[in-house]
Structure formats: structure tokens, C-alpha cells
Amino acid sequence: MEESLARIKHKHSRIIDERRHVWDVEKLWELTAHLPVQKIDIDSIKELDQDCWFGYGSTTVPTIRNVANHCKRIIQADMEYPILLTSDGLLVDGGHRIAKALINGQQQIDAVFIEALPPADVII
């Protein structure tokens, strides 16, 4: 199982029925490449005030190093790519882009909505 996780370069995970479901984000982007990009209000993003990086089930804690690593990813975030949300508005990909948009004073961000997530690539 760890081998499967290690092969996934860019992951999205969430807890479903007390088990962590993990998706390969690059596969999700391939599945959604044909979908339209929409502008949405950043304040409408449900995870905006939630701990998405260090919260429940995370193996990392907010040490100075781990926070700095996220800051680096925020600084390097490519705003040319939209964020990815489920049809009910849950964030799948783009937390660092959202943070960068907030820092830059943006009110809106480009988003793509996926109708339904496919089965997870790995379930832990």
C-alpha cells in the first residue's frame, strides 16, 4: 500500500467511513480536461477556514519546517491552473493557489467542478 501511495506524485485524500481515500490528482485533471473553467468567489470555498494540511488524519504537524514547506508551495503556486472542486463545492486540488490568491488580494479564482469523484486509487 505504501508503494502505491509513493507512486502517486500529487495526491488528494479525504476520510470516508473512517478510512482515508486517496486519488491521483493528475488522473483527476485528465478526467476533467474537457470541463469549463468558471470564476468563483474565494469566500465561497468551504475549506477556506478549515485545517486542510495538518488536521484530522494527517501525518504531519504544523512545525516551522512544515509550515515553511507550505509557504514555499504557496509562493510557487501557478495561478494559470484553476482549482478543482467537487460538484458540491469540496476542494480537491488548489489549496496553495487559493492561499496565494488571498495573499494577492484576489476576490475570485478560476475553478473547474468535477461531477463525481471516481473510485479512489488507494484506500487506507
Short mmCIF file of C-alpha atoms in Angstrom, two decimals, residues 17-112:
data_model
loop_
_atom_site.label_atom_id
_atom_site.label_comp_id
_atom_site.label_asym_id
_atom_site.label_seq_id
_atom_site.Cartn_x
_atom_site.Cartn_y
_atom_site.Cartn_z
CA ASP A 17 -16.32 5.95 6.59
CA GLU A 18 -13.27 6.26 8.88
CA ARG A 19 -10.83 5.25 6.10
CA ARG A 20 -8.55 7.52 4.08
CA HIS A 21 -9.38 7.52 0.35
CA VAL A 22 -6.56 8.77 -1.89
CA TRP A 23 -6.82 9.97 -5.50
CA ASP A 24 -4.11 10.69 -8.04
CA VAL A 25 -4.79 14.36 -8.84
CA GLU A 26 -3.09 14.13 -12.23
CA LYS A 27 -5.64 11.45 -13.24
CA LEU A 28 -8.46 13.68 -11.99
CA TRP A 29 -7.19 16.55 -14.15
CA GLU A 30 -7.16 14.24 -17.18
CA LEU A 31 -10.79 13.30 -16.44
CA THR A 32 -11.83 16.96 -16.17
CA ALA A 33 -9.78 18.45 -19.03
CA HIS A 34 -12.92 18.96 -21.13
CA LEU A 35 -14.89 20.78 -18.42
CA PRO A 36 -15.37 24.57 -18.45
CA VAL A 37 -13.42 26.92 -16.19
CA GLN A 38 -15.60 29.19 -14.04
CA LYS A 39 -14.77 32.18 -11.86
CA ILE A 40 -15.91 31.69 -8.27
CA ASP A 41 -15.74 33.83 -5.15
CA ILE A 42 -12.89 32.72 -2.92
CA ASP A 43 -15.11 33.25 0.14
CA SER A 44 -17.47 30.54 -1.19
CA ILE A 45 -14.82 27.83 -0.79
CA LYS A 46 -15.85 25.63 2.14
CA GLU A 47 -12.30 24.72 3.19
CA LEU A 48 -11.14 28.34 3.39
CA ASP A 49 -11.26 28.30 7.20
CA GLN A 50 -10.53 24.62 7.78
CA ASP A 51 -7.25 22.86 8.52
CA CYS A 52 -6.67 21.03 5.25
CA TRP A 53 -2.95 20.47 5.70
CA PHE A 54 -2.37 19.49 9.32
CA GLY A 55 -5.78 18.32 10.55
CA TYR A 56 -7.55 15.07 11.27
CA GLY A 57 -5.70 12.03 9.98
CA SER A 58 -2.66 14.00 8.82
CA THR A 59 0.76 12.54 9.49
CA THR A 60 2.35 15.99 9.64
CA VAL A 61 2.12 18.61 12.35
CA PRO A 62 2.48 22.38 11.90
CA THR A 63 6.17 22.61 12.75
CA ILE A 64 8.15 25.58 11.47
CA ARG A 65 9.62 23.36 8.75
CA ASN A 66 6.25 22.01 7.61
CA VAL A 67 4.65 25.47 7.59
CA ALA A 68 7.66 26.81 5.64
CA ASN A 69 7.26 23.98 3.11
CA HIS A 70 3.64 25.01 2.57
CA CYS A 71 4.68 28.67 2.28
CA LYS A 72 7.15 27.70 -0.42
CA ARG A 73 4.41 25.83 -2.29
CA ILE A 74 2.13 28.88 -1.97
CA ILE A 75 4.81 31.19 -3.36
CA GLN A 76 5.46 28.80 -6.25
CA ALA A 77 1.77 28.10 -6.98
CA ASP A 78 0.98 28.50 -10.68
CA MET A 79 -2.13 30.64 -10.95
CA GLU A 80 -2.58 29.66 -14.61
CA TYR A 81 -4.21 26.44 -13.37
CA PRO A 82 -7.76 26.52 -11.97
CA ILE A 83 -8.62 24.85 -8.70
CA LEU A 84 -10.64 21.62 -8.76
CA LEU A 85 -13.84 21.26 -6.74
CA THR A 86 -16.49 18.57 -6.47
CA SER A 87 -19.97 19.48 -7.70
CA ASP A 88 -20.97 20.16 -4.08
CA GLY A 89 -18.04 22.55 -3.65
CA LEU A 90 -15.47 20.45 -1.77
CA LEU A 91 -11.86 21.23 -2.61
CA VAL A 92 -9.97 18.51 -4.47
CA ASP A 93 -6.93 20.45 -5.71
CA GLY A 94 -5.70 24.01 -5.36
CA GLY A 95 -5.27 24.90 -1.69
CA HIS A 96 -1.92 26.57 -2.30
CA ARG A 97 -3.35 28.53 -5.25
CA ILE A 98 -6.24 29.68 -3.05
CA ALA A 99 -3.77 30.83 -0.38
CA LYS A 100 -1.74 32.71 -2.99
CA ALA A 101 -4.89 34.38 -4.34
CA LEU A 102 -5.80 35.50 -0.81
CA ILE A 103 -2.31 36.89 -0.21
CA ASN A 104 -2.55 38.76 -3.53
CA GLY A 105 -5.91 40.27 -2.55
CA GLN A 106 -7.96 38.44 -5.18
CA GLN A 107 -11.70 38.09 -4.60
CA GLN A 108 -12.21 35.37 -7.22
CA ILE A 109 -10.35 32.37 -8.59
CA ASP A 110 -10.74 30.10 -11.61
CA ALA A 111 -12.31 26.73 -10.82
CA VAL A 112 -13.38 23.51 -12.51
#
